[in-house]
CSV table of C-alpha atoms in Angstrom, one decimal:
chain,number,residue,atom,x,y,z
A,1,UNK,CA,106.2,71.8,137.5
A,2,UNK,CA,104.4,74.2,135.5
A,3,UNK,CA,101.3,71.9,135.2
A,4,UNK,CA,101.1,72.2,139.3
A,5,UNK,CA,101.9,75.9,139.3
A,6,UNK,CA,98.5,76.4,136.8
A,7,UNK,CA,96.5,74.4,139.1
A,8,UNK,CA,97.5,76.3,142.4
A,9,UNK,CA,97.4,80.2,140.8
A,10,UNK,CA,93.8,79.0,139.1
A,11,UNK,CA,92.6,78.3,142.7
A,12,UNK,CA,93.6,81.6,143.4
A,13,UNK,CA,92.5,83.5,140.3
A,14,UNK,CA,89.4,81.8,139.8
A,15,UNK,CA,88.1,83.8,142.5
A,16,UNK,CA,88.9,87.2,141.1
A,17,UNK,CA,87.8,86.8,137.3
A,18,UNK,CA,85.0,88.5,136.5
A,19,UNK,CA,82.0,86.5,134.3
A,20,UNK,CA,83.3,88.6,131.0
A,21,UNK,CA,86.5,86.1,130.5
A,22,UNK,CA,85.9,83.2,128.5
A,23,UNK,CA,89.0,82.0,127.4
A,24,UNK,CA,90.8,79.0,129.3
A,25,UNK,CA,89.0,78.5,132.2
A,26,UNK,CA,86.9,75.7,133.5
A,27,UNK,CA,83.5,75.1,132.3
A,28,UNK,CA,83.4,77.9,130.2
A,29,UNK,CA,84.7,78.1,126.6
A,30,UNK,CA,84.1,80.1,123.2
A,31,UNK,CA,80.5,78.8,122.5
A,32,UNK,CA,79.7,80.0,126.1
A,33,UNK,CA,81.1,83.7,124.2
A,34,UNK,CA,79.5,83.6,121.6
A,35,UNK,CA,75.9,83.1,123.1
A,36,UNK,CA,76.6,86.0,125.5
A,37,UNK,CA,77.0,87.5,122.8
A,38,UNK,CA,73.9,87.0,121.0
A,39,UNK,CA,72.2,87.6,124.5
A,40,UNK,CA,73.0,90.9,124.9
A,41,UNK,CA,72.6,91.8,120.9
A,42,UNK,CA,69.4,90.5,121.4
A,43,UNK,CA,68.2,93.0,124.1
A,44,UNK,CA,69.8,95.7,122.7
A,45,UNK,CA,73.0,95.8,124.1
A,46,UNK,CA,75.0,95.6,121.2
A,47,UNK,CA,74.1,98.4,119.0
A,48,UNK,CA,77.5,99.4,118.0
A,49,UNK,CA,80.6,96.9,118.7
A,50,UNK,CA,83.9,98.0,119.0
A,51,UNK,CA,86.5,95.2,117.3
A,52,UNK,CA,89.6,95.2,118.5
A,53,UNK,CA,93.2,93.0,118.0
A,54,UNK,CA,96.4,93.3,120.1
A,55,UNK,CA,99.3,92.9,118.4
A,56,UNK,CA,101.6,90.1,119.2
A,57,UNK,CA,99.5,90.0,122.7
A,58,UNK,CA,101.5,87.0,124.0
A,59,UNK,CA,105.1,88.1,122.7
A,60,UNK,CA,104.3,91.7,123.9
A,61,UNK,CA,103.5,90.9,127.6
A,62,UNK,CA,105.7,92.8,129.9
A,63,UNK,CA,107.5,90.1,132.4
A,64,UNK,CA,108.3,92.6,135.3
A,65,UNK,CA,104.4,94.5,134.8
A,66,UNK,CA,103.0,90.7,135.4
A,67,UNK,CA,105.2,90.1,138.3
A,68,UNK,CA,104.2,92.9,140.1
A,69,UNK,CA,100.4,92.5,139.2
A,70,UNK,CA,100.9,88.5,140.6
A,71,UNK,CA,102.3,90.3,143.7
A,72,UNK,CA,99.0,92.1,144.5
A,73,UNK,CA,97.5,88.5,144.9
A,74,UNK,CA,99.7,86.1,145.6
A,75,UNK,CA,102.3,87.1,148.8
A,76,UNK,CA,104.2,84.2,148.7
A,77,UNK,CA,107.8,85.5,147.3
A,78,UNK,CA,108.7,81.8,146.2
A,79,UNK,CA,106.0,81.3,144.0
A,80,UNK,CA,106.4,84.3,142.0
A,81,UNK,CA,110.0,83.3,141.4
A,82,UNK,CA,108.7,80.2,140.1
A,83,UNK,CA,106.0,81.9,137.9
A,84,UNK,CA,109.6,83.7,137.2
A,85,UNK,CA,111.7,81.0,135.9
A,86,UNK,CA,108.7,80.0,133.7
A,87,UNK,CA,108.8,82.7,132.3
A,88,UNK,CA,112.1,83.2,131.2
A,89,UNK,CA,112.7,79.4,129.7
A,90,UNK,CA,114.0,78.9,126.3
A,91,UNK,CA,111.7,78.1,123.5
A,92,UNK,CA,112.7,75.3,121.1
A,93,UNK,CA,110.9,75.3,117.7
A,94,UNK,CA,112.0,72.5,115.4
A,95,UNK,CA,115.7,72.6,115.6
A,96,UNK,CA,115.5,76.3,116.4
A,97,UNK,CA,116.4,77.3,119.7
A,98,UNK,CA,115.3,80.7,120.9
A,99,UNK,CA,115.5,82.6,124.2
A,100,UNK,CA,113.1,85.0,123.9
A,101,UNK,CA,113.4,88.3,126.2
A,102,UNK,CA,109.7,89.4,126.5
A,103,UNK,CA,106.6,88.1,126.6
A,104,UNK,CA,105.4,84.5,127.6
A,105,UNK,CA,106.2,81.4,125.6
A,106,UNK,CA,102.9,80.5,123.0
A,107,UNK,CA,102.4,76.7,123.9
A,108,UNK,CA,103.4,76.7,127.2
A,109,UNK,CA,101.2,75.1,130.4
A,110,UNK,CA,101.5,78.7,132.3
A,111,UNK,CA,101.1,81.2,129.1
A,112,UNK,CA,97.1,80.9,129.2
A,113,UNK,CA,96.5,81.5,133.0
A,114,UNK,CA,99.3,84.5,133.1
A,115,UNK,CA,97.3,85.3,129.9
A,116,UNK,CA,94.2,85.8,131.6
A,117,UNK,CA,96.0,87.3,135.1
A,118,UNK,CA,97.3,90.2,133.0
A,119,UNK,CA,94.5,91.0,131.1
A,120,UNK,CA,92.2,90.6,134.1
A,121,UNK,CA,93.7,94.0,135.2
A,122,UNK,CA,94.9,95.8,131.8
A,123,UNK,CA,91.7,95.3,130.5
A,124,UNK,CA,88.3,93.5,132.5
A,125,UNK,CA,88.7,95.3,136.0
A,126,UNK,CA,89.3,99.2,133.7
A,127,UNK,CA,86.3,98.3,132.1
A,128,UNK,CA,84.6,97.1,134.7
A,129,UNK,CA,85.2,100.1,137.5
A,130,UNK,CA,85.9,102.8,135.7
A,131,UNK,CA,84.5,102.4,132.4
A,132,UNK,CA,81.0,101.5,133.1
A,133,UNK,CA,80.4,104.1,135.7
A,134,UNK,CA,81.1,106.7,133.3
A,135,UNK,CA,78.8,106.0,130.5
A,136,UNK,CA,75.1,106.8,129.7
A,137,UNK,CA,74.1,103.2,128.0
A,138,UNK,CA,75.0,99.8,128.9
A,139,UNK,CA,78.7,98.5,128.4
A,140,UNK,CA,79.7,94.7,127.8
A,141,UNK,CA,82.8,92.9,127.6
A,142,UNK,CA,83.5,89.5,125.9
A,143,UNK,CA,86.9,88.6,126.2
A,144,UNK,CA,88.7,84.8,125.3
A,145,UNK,CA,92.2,85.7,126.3
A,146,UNK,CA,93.5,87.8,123.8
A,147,UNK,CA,90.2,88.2,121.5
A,148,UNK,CA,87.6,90.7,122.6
A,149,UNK,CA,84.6,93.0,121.8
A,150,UNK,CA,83.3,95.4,123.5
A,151,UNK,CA,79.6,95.9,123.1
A,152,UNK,CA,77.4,99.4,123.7
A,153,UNK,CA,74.3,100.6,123.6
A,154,UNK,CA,75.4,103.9,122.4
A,155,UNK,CA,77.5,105.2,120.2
A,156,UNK,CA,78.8,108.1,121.9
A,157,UNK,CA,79.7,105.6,124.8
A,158,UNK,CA,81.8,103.8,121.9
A,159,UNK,CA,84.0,106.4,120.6
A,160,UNK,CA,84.9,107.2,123.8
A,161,UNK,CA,85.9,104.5,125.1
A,162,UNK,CA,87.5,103.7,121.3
A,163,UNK,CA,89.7,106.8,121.7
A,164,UNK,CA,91.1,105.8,124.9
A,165,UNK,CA,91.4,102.1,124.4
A,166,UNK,CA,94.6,102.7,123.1
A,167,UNK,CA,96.0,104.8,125.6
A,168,UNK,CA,94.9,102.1,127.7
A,169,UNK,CA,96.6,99.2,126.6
A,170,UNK,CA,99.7,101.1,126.5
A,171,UNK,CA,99.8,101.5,130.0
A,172,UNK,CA,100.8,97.8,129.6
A,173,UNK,CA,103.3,97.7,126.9
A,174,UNK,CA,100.1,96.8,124.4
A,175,UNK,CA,99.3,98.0,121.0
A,176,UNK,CA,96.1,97.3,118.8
A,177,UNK,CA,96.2,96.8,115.1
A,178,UNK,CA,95.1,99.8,114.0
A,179,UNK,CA,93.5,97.5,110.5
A,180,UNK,CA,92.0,95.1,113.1
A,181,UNK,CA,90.3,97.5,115.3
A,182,UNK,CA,87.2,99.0,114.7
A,183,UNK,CA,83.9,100.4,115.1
A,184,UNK,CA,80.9,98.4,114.0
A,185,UNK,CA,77.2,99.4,113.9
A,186,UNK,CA,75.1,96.4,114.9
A,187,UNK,CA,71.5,97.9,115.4
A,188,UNK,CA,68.7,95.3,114.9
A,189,UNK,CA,67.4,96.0,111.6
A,190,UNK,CA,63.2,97.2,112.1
A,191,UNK,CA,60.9,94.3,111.5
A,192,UNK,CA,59.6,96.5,108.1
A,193,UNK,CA,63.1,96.0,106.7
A,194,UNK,CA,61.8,92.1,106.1
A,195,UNK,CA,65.1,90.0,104.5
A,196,UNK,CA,67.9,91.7,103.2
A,197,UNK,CA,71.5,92.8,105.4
A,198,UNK,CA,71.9,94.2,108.7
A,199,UNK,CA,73.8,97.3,109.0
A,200,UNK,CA,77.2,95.6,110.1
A,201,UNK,CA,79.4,92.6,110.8
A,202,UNK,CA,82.4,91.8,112.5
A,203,UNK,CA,84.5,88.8,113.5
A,204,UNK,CA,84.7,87.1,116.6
A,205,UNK,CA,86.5,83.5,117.6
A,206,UNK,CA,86.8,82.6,114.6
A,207,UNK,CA,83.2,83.4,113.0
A,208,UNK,CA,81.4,86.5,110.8
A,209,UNK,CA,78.6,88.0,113.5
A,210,UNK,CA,76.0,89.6,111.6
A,211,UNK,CA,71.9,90.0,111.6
A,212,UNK,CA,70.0,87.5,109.0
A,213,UNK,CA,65.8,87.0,108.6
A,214,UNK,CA,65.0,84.2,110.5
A,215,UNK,CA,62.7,81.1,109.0
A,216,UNK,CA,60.1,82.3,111.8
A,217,UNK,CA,59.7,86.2,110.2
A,218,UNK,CA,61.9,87.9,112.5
A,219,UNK,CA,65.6,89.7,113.0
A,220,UNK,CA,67.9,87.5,115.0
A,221,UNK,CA,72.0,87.1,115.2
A,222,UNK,CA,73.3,84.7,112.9
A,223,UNK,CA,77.1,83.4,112.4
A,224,UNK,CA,78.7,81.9,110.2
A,225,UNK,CA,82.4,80.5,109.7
A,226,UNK,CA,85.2,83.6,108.9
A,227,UNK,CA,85.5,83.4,105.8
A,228,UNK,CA,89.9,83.5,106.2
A,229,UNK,CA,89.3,80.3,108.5
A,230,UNK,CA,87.2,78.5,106.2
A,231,UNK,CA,89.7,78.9,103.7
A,232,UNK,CA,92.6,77.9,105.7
A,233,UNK,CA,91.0,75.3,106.7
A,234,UNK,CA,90.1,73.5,103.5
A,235,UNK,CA,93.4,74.4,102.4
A,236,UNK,CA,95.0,72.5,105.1
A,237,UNK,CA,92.6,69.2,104.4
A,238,UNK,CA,93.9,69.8,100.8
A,239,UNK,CA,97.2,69.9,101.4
A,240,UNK,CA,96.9,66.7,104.0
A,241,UNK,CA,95.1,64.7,101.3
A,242,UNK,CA,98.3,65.7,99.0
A,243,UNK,CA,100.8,64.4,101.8
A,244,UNK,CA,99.2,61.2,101.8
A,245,UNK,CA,97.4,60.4,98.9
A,246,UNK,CA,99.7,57.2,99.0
A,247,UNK,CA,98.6,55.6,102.2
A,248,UNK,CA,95.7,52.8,102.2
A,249,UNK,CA,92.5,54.4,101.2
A,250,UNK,CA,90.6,53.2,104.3
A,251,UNK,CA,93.2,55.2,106.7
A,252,UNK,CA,92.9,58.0,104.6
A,253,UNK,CA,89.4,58.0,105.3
A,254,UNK,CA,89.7,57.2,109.1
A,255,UNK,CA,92.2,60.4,109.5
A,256,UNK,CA,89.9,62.4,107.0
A,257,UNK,CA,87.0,62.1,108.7
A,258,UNK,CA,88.7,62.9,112.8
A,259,UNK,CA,89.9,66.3,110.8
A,260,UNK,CA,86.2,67.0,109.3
A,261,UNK,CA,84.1,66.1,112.8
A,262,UNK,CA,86.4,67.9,114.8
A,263,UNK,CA,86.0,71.2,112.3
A,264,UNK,CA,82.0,70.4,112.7
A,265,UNK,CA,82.7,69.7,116.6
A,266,UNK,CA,83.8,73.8,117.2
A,267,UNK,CA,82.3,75.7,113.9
A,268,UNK,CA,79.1,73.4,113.9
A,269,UNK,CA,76.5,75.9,115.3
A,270,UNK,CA,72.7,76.9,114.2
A,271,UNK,CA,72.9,78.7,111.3
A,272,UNK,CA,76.3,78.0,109.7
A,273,UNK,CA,75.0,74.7,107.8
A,274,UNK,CA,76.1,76.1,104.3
A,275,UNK,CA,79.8,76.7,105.5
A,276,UNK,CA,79.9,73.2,106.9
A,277,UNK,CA,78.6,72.1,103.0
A,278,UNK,CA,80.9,73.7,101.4
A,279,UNK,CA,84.1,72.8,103.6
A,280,UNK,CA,82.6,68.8,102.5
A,281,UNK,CA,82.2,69.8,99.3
A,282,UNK,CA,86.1,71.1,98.9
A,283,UNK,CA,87.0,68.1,100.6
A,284,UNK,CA,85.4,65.3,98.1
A,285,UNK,CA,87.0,67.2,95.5
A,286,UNK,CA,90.8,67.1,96.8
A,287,UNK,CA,90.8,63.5,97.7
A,288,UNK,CA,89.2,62.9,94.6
A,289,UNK,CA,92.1,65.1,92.4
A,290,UNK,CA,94.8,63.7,94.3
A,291,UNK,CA,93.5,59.6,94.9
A,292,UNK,CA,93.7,60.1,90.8
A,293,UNK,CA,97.1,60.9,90.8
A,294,UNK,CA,98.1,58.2,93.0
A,295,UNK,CA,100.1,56.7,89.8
A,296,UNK,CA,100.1,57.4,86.2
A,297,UNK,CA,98.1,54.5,85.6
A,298,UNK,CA,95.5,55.7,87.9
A,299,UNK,CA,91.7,56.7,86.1
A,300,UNK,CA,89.4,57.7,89.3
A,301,UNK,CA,86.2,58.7,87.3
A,302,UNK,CA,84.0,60.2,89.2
A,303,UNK,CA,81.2,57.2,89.0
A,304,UNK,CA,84.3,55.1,90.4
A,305,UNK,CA,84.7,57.8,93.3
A,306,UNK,CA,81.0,57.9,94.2
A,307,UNK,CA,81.2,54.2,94.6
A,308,UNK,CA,84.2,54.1,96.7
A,309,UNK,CA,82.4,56.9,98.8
A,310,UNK,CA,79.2,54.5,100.0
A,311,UNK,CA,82.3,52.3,101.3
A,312,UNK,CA,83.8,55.4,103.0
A,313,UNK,CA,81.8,58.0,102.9
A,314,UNK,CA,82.9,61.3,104.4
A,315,UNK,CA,80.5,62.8,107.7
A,316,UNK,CA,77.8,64.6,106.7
A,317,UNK,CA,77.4,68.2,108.0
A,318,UNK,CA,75.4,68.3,111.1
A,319,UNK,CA,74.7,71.4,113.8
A,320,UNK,CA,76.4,70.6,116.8
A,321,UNK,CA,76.0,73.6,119.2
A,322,UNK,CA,72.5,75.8,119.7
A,323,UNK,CA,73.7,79.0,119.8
A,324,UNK,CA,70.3,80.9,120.3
Protein backbone atom coordinates (compact mmCIF):
# COMPACT_ATOMS: atom_id res chain seq x y z
CA UNK A 1 0.00 0.00 0.00
CA UNK A 2 2.64 2.30 0.75
CA UNK A 3 4.73 1.31 -2.36
CA UNK A 4 1.48 2.55 -4.49
CA UNK A 5 0.92 5.60 -2.37
CA UNK A 6 4.98 6.72 -3.38
CA UNK A 7 4.19 6.14 -6.84
CA UNK A 8 0.94 8.32 -7.09
CA UNK A 9 2.22 11.44 -4.63
CA UNK A 10 5.71 11.26 -6.93
CA UNK A 11 3.45 11.85 -10.02
CA UNK A 12 2.25 14.69 -8.29
CA UNK A 13 5.35 16.02 -6.65
CA UNK A 14 7.61 15.54 -9.37
CA UNK A 15 6.12 18.42 -10.89
CA UNK A 16 6.84 20.88 -8.18
CA UNK A 17 10.58 19.98 -7.19
CA UNK A 18 12.80 22.34 -8.07
CA UNK A 19 16.26 21.08 -10.02
CA UNK A 20 18.27 21.79 -6.45
CA UNK A 21 16.81 18.29 -4.85
CA UNK A 22 18.85 15.37 -5.45
CA UNK A 23 18.04 12.92 -3.16
CA UNK A 24 15.43 9.99 -4.02
CA UNK A 25 14.14 10.91 -7.12
CA UNK A 26 14.30 9.32 -10.49
CA UNK A 27 17.19 9.76 -12.68
CA UNK A 28 18.98 11.81 -10.40
CA UNK A 29 21.16 10.76 -7.58
CA UNK A 30 24.28 12.00 -5.34
CA UNK A 31 26.95 11.89 -8.20
CA UNK A 32 24.44 14.09 -10.22
CA UNK A 33 25.12 16.47 -6.59
CA UNK A 34 28.14 16.40 -6.43
CA UNK A 35 29.02 17.60 -10.16
CA UNK A 36 26.64 20.49 -9.60
CA UNK A 37 28.63 21.12 -7.29
CA UNK A 38 31.82 21.32 -8.89
CA UNK A 39 29.94 23.26 -11.75
CA UNK A 40 29.14 26.00 -9.88
CA UNK A 41 32.63 26.05 -7.75
CA UNK A 42 34.11 26.17 -10.92
CA UNK A 43 32.47 29.42 -12.15
CA UNK A 44 32.70 31.02 -9.07
CA UNK A 45 29.72 30.34 -7.39
CA UNK A 46 30.90 28.79 -4.51
CA UNK A 47 33.24 31.04 -2.86
CA UNK A 48 32.06 30.59 0.60
CA UNK A 49 29.79 27.35 1.53
CA UNK A 50 27.60 27.27 4.24
CA UNK A 51 27.58 23.44 5.93
CA UNK A 52 24.81 22.64 7.52
CA UNK A 53 23.22 19.19 9.56
CA UNK A 54 19.66 18.93 10.93
CA UNK A 55 19.38 17.10 13.78
CA UNK A 56 17.40 13.92 13.88
CA UNK A 57 15.79 15.44 10.53
CA UNK A 58 13.56 12.28 10.03
CA UNK A 59 12.59 11.70 13.88
CA UNK A 60 11.98 15.58 14.13
CA UNK A 61 9.43 15.94 11.29
CA UNK A 62 6.33 17.43 12.48
CA UNK A 63 3.24 14.93 11.36
CA UNK A 64 0.40 17.60 11.51
CA UNK A 65 2.98 20.52 9.69
CA UNK A 66 3.37 17.75 6.70
CA UNK A 67 -0.23 17.12 6.59
CA UNK A 68 -1.25 20.42 6.11
CA UNK A 69 1.71 21.18 3.58
CA UNK A 70 0.27 17.68 1.50
CA UNK A 71 -3.08 19.59 1.65
CA UNK A 72 -1.82 22.61 -0.41
CA UNK A 73 -1.24 19.94 -3.21
CA UNK A 74 -3.10 17.14 -2.93
CA UNK A 75 -7.22 17.86 -2.32
CA UNK A 76 -8.19 14.57 -2.02
CA UNK A 77 -9.13 14.17 1.87
CA UNK A 78 -8.67 10.18 1.49
CA UNK A 79 -5.34 10.21 0.52
CA UNK A 80 -3.91 12.30 3.11
CA UNK A 81 -5.47 9.99 5.68
CA UNK A 82 -3.65 7.33 4.14
CA UNK A 83 -0.32 9.27 3.91
CA UNK A 84 -1.86 9.47 7.72
CA UNK A 85 -1.94 6.04 8.88
CA UNK A 86 1.66 5.63 7.32
CA UNK A 87 2.64 7.79 9.25
CA UNK A 88 1.61 6.82 12.53
CA UNK A 89 2.58 2.75 12.17
CA UNK A 90 4.64 1.09 14.61
CA UNK A 91 8.23 0.48 14.08
CA UNK A 92 9.69 -2.95 14.90
CA UNK A 93 13.51 -3.12 15.29
CA UNK A 94 14.78 -6.59 16.22
CA UNK A 95 12.50 -7.76 18.87
CA UNK A 96 11.92 -4.12 19.87
CA UNK A 97 8.66 -2.71 19.26
CA UNK A 98 8.33 1.03 19.20
CA UNK A 99 5.47 3.36 18.44
CA UNK A 100 7.11 6.41 17.85
CA UNK A 101 5.00 9.76 18.21
CA UNK A 102 6.84 12.13 15.80
CA UNK A 103 8.57 12.07 12.90
CA UNK A 104 8.42 9.48 9.93
CA UNK A 105 9.66 5.88 10.35
CA UNK A 106 13.71 5.62 8.88
CA UNK A 107 13.26 2.58 6.43
CA UNK A 108 10.02 3.02 5.44
CA UNK A 109 8.70 3.11 1.43
CA UNK A 110 6.93 6.68 2.15
CA UNK A 111 9.69 8.36 4.61
CA UNK A 112 11.91 9.49 1.44
CA UNK A 113 9.16 11.15 -0.75
CA UNK A 114 7.40 12.86 2.57
CA UNK A 115 11.18 13.63 3.10
CA UNK A 116 11.57 15.52 0.20
CA UNK A 117 7.67 17.11 0.28
CA UNK A 118 8.62 18.80 3.55
CA UNK A 119 11.73 20.03 2.79
CA UNK A 120 10.64 21.16 -0.64
CA UNK A 121 8.79 23.99 1.37
CA UNK A 122 10.91 24.40 4.75
CA UNK A 123 13.80 24.78 2.88
CA UNK A 124 14.07 24.78 -1.46
CA UNK A 125 10.99 27.10 -2.24
CA UNK A 126 12.46 29.89 1.03
CA UNK A 127 15.49 29.74 -0.74
CA UNK A 128 14.36 29.90 -3.85
CA UNK A 129 11.70 33.03 -3.62
CA UNK A 130 12.73 34.79 -0.99
CA UNK A 131 16.24 34.19 -0.41
CA UNK A 132 17.69 34.78 -3.80
CA UNK A 133 15.89 37.91 -4.50
CA UNK A 134 17.42 39.49 -1.66
CA UNK A 135 21.04 39.05 -2.22
CA UNK A 136 23.76 40.86 -4.15
CA UNK A 137 25.81 37.53 -5.52
CA UNK A 138 24.57 34.30 -6.76
CA UNK A 139 22.86 31.77 -4.34
CA UNK A 140 22.86 27.81 -4.93
CA UNK A 141 21.31 25.03 -3.25
CA UNK A 142 22.27 21.32 -3.24
CA UNK A 143 20.19 19.35 -1.30
CA UNK A 144 19.87 15.12 -1.10
CA UNK A 145 17.08 14.93 1.36
CA UNK A 146 18.36 15.82 4.52
CA UNK A 147 22.06 16.79 3.52
CA UNK A 148 22.60 20.18 2.02
CA UNK A 149 25.01 23.10 1.22
CA UNK A 150 24.30 26.16 0.30
CA UNK A 151 26.70 27.80 -1.98
CA UNK A 152 27.44 31.89 -2.44
CA UNK A 153 29.34 34.08 -4.23
CA UNK A 154 29.64 36.46 -1.39
CA UNK A 155 30.29 36.36 1.90
CA UNK A 156 28.12 38.92 3.19
CA UNK A 157 25.21 37.02 1.33
CA UNK A 158 26.41 33.99 3.64
CA UNK A 159 26.20 35.24 7.01
CA UNK A 160 23.03 36.43 6.32
CA UNK A 161 21.42 33.91 5.31
CA UNK A 162 23.58 31.72 8.13
CA UNK A 163 21.99 33.84 10.84
CA UNK A 164 18.55 33.24 9.77
CA UNK A 165 18.84 29.64 8.71
CA UNK A 166 18.13 28.69 11.99
CA UNK A 167 15.24 30.76 12.65
CA UNK A 168 14.16 29.17 9.56
CA UNK A 169 14.10 25.68 10.16
CA UNK A 170 12.43 26.26 13.30
CA UNK A 171 9.46 27.41 11.79
CA UNK A 172 9.31 23.66 11.13
CA UNK A 173 10.04 22.08 14.32
CA UNK A 174 13.93 21.76 12.95
CA UNK A 175 17.14 22.33 14.60
CA UNK A 176 20.82 22.33 13.04
CA UNK A 177 23.81 20.95 14.90
CA UNK A 178 25.27 23.87 15.91
CA UNK A 179 29.15 21.49 15.56
CA UNK A 180 27.93 20.41 12.09
CA UNK A 181 27.01 23.66 10.72
CA UNK A 182 29.30 26.06 9.38
CA UNK A 183 30.82 28.60 7.29
CA UNK A 184 33.46 27.51 4.84
CA UNK A 185 35.64 29.73 2.51
CA UNK A 186 36.01 27.94 -0.84
CA UNK A 187 37.65 30.67 -3.11
CA UNK A 188 39.72 29.22 -6.07
CA UNK A 189 43.19 29.53 -5.02
CA UNK A 190 45.18 32.25 -7.79
CA UNK A 191 46.99 30.30 -10.45
CA UNK A 192 50.53 31.97 -8.70
CA UNK A 193 49.68 29.94 -5.61
CA UNK A 194 50.95 26.67 -7.84
CA UNK A 195 50.38 23.31 -5.46
CA UNK A 196 49.79 23.52 -2.01
CA UNK A 197 45.94 23.84 -0.06
CA UNK A 198 42.99 25.63 -0.87
CA UNK A 199 41.68 27.91 1.71
CA UNK A 200 38.80 25.43 2.93
CA UNK A 201 36.96 22.03 2.88
CA UNK A 202 33.86 20.69 3.93
CA UNK A 203 31.91 17.49 3.71
CA UNK A 204 29.27 16.53 1.47
CA UNK A 205 27.44 12.93 0.82
CA UNK A 206 29.78 11.23 2.23
CA UNK A 207 33.15 12.89 0.73
CA UNK A 208 35.88 15.82 1.83
CA UNK A 209 35.28 18.76 -1.06
CA UNK A 210 38.32 20.79 -1.32
CA UNK A 211 40.67 22.55 -4.11
CA UNK A 212 43.87 20.34 -5.23
CA UNK A 213 46.65 21.28 -8.40
CA UNK A 214 45.61 19.43 -11.10
CA UNK A 215 48.14 17.12 -13.40
CA UNK A 216 47.33 19.79 -16.29
CA UNK A 217 48.81 23.05 -14.04
CA UNK A 218 45.64 24.31 -12.93
CA UNK A 219 43.10 24.76 -9.70
CA UNK A 220 40.19 22.50 -9.94
CA UNK A 221 37.67 20.71 -7.22
CA UNK A 222 38.90 17.49 -6.05
CA UNK A 223 37.06 14.90 -3.51
CA UNK A 224 38.06 12.50 -1.79
CA UNK A 225 36.36 9.84 0.60
CA UNK A 226 35.37 11.38 4.41
CA UNK A 227 37.68 10.44 6.18
CA UNK A 228 34.90 9.07 9.29
CA UNK A 229 33.34 6.86 6.25
CA UNK A 230 36.49 5.46 5.19
CA UNK A 231 37.13 4.36 8.49
CA UNK A 232 33.83 2.89 9.16
CA UNK A 233 33.90 1.32 6.39
CA UNK A 234 37.11 -0.76 6.62
CA UNK A 235 36.13 -1.36 10.01
CA UNK A 236 32.93 -2.93 9.01
CA UNK A 237 34.98 -5.26 6.14
CA UNK A 238 37.20 -6.00 9.32
CA UNK A 239 34.78 -6.95 11.51
CA UNK A 240 32.83 -9.20 8.51
CA UNK A 241 36.10 -10.94 7.78
CA UNK A 242 36.21 -11.72 11.78
CA UNK A 243 32.53 -13.14 11.57
CA UNK A 244 33.45 -15.42 9.07
CA UNK A 245 36.89 -16.20 8.93
CA UNK A 246 35.47 -19.88 9.20
CA UNK A 247 33.48 -20.23 6.11
CA UNK A 248 35.18 -21.78 2.77
CA UNK A 249 37.77 -19.46 1.54
CA UNK A 250 36.32 -19.07 -1.97
CA UNK A 251 32.86 -17.62 -0.44
CA UNK A 252 34.72 -15.55 1.58
CA UNK A 253 36.17 -14.09 -1.36
CA UNK A 254 32.87 -14.02 -3.45
CA UNK A 255 31.12 -11.94 -0.45
CA UNK A 256 34.46 -9.92 -0.01
CA UNK A 257 34.72 -8.70 -3.22
CA UNK A 258 30.36 -7.67 -3.74
CA UNK A 259 31.30 -5.53 -0.36
CA UNK A 260 34.64 -3.94 -2.02
CA UNK A 261 33.01 -3.15 -5.77
CA UNK A 262 29.98 -1.88 -4.37
CA UNK A 263 32.24 0.67 -2.06
CA UNK A 264 34.23 1.48 -5.53
CA UNK A 265 30.60 1.43 -7.31
CA UNK A 266 29.41 4.98 -5.11
CA UNK A 267 33.02 6.40 -3.68
CA UNK A 268 34.85 5.46 -7.09
CA UNK A 269 35.13 8.97 -8.59
CA UNK A 270 38.19 11.01 -10.43
CA UNK A 271 40.45 11.88 -7.98
CA UNK A 272 39.79 9.65 -4.97
CA UNK A 273 42.21 6.63 -6.29
CA UNK A 274 44.44 6.75 -3.08
CA UNK A 275 41.29 6.24 -0.73
CA UNK A 276 40.15 3.38 -2.80
CA UNK A 277 44.10 1.95 -2.25
CA UNK A 278 44.04 2.22 1.03
CA UNK A 279 40.48 0.82 1.84
CA UNK A 280 42.30 -2.55 -0.40
CA UNK A 281 45.08 -2.25 1.40
CA UNK A 282 43.16 -2.60 5.03
CA UNK A 283 41.24 -5.16 3.58
CA UNK A 284 44.24 -7.77 2.50
CA UNK A 285 45.50 -7.19 5.81
CA UNK A 286 42.26 -8.31 7.97
CA UNK A 287 41.50 -11.38 5.95
CA UNK A 288 45.08 -12.11 6.09
CA UNK A 289 45.11 -11.65 10.31
CA UNK A 290 42.02 -13.41 10.76
CA UNK A 291 42.37 -16.52 7.82
CA UNK A 292 45.59 -17.07 10.28
CA UNK A 293 43.61 -17.55 13.10
CA UNK A 294 41.30 -19.83 11.65
CA UNK A 295 42.80 -22.65 14.18
CA UNK A 296 45.77 -22.81 16.31
CA UNK A 297 47.41 -24.95 13.93
CA UNK A 298 47.03 -22.34 11.26
CA UNK A 299 50.70 -20.54 9.82
CA UNK A 300 49.33 -18.10 6.91
CA UNK A 301 52.76 -16.52 6.00
CA UNK A 302 52.48 -13.98 3.94
CA UNK A 303 54.31 -15.71 0.74
CA UNK A 304 51.41 -18.37 1.44
CA UNK A 305 48.76 -15.42 1.35
CA UNK A 306 50.13 -13.82 -1.82
CA UNK A 307 49.70 -17.17 -3.44
CA UNK A 308 46.27 -17.79 -2.33
CA UNK A 309 45.52 -14.17 -3.62
CA UNK A 310 46.41 -14.98 -7.63
CA UNK A 311 43.65 -17.71 -6.94
CA UNK A 312 41.30 -15.09 -5.40
CA UNK A 313 42.47 -12.02 -5.80
CA UNK A 314 40.62 -9.07 -4.35
CA UNK A 315 39.29 -6.07 -7.19
CA UNK A 316 41.66 -3.74 -7.96
CA UNK A 317 40.72 0.03 -7.35
CA UNK A 318 39.33 1.55 -10.49
CA UNK A 319 37.43 5.16 -11.09
CA UNK A 320 34.04 4.61 -11.75
CA UNK A 321 32.22 8.01 -11.98
CA UNK A 322 33.81 11.35 -13.93
CA UNK A 323 33.06 13.84 -11.78
CA UNK A 324 34.55 16.89 -13.70
Amino acid sequence: MQEALRELLEAVYEQDFLPCSYGYRPGRGAHDAIRAFTAVAGRGGANWVLEADISSFFDSVDRSALLDLIARRIPDGSIRRLVGKCLHVDVLDGEELTMPDEGTAQGSILSPLLANVYLHYALDLWIEEDVKPRMRGSVTLLRYADDFVICFEREDDARRVMDVLPKRMARYNLSLAPDKTRLVPFTRPPRSQEGGKGPGSFDFLGFTHYWRWSRSGRWVVACKTRRARLSRAIQALREWCRQNRHRPVAQQHVALCRRIRGHFNYFGVNGNLRCLNILVHYVRRAWHTWLNRRSQRANLTWERFEALLRTYPLPAPRISVQIW
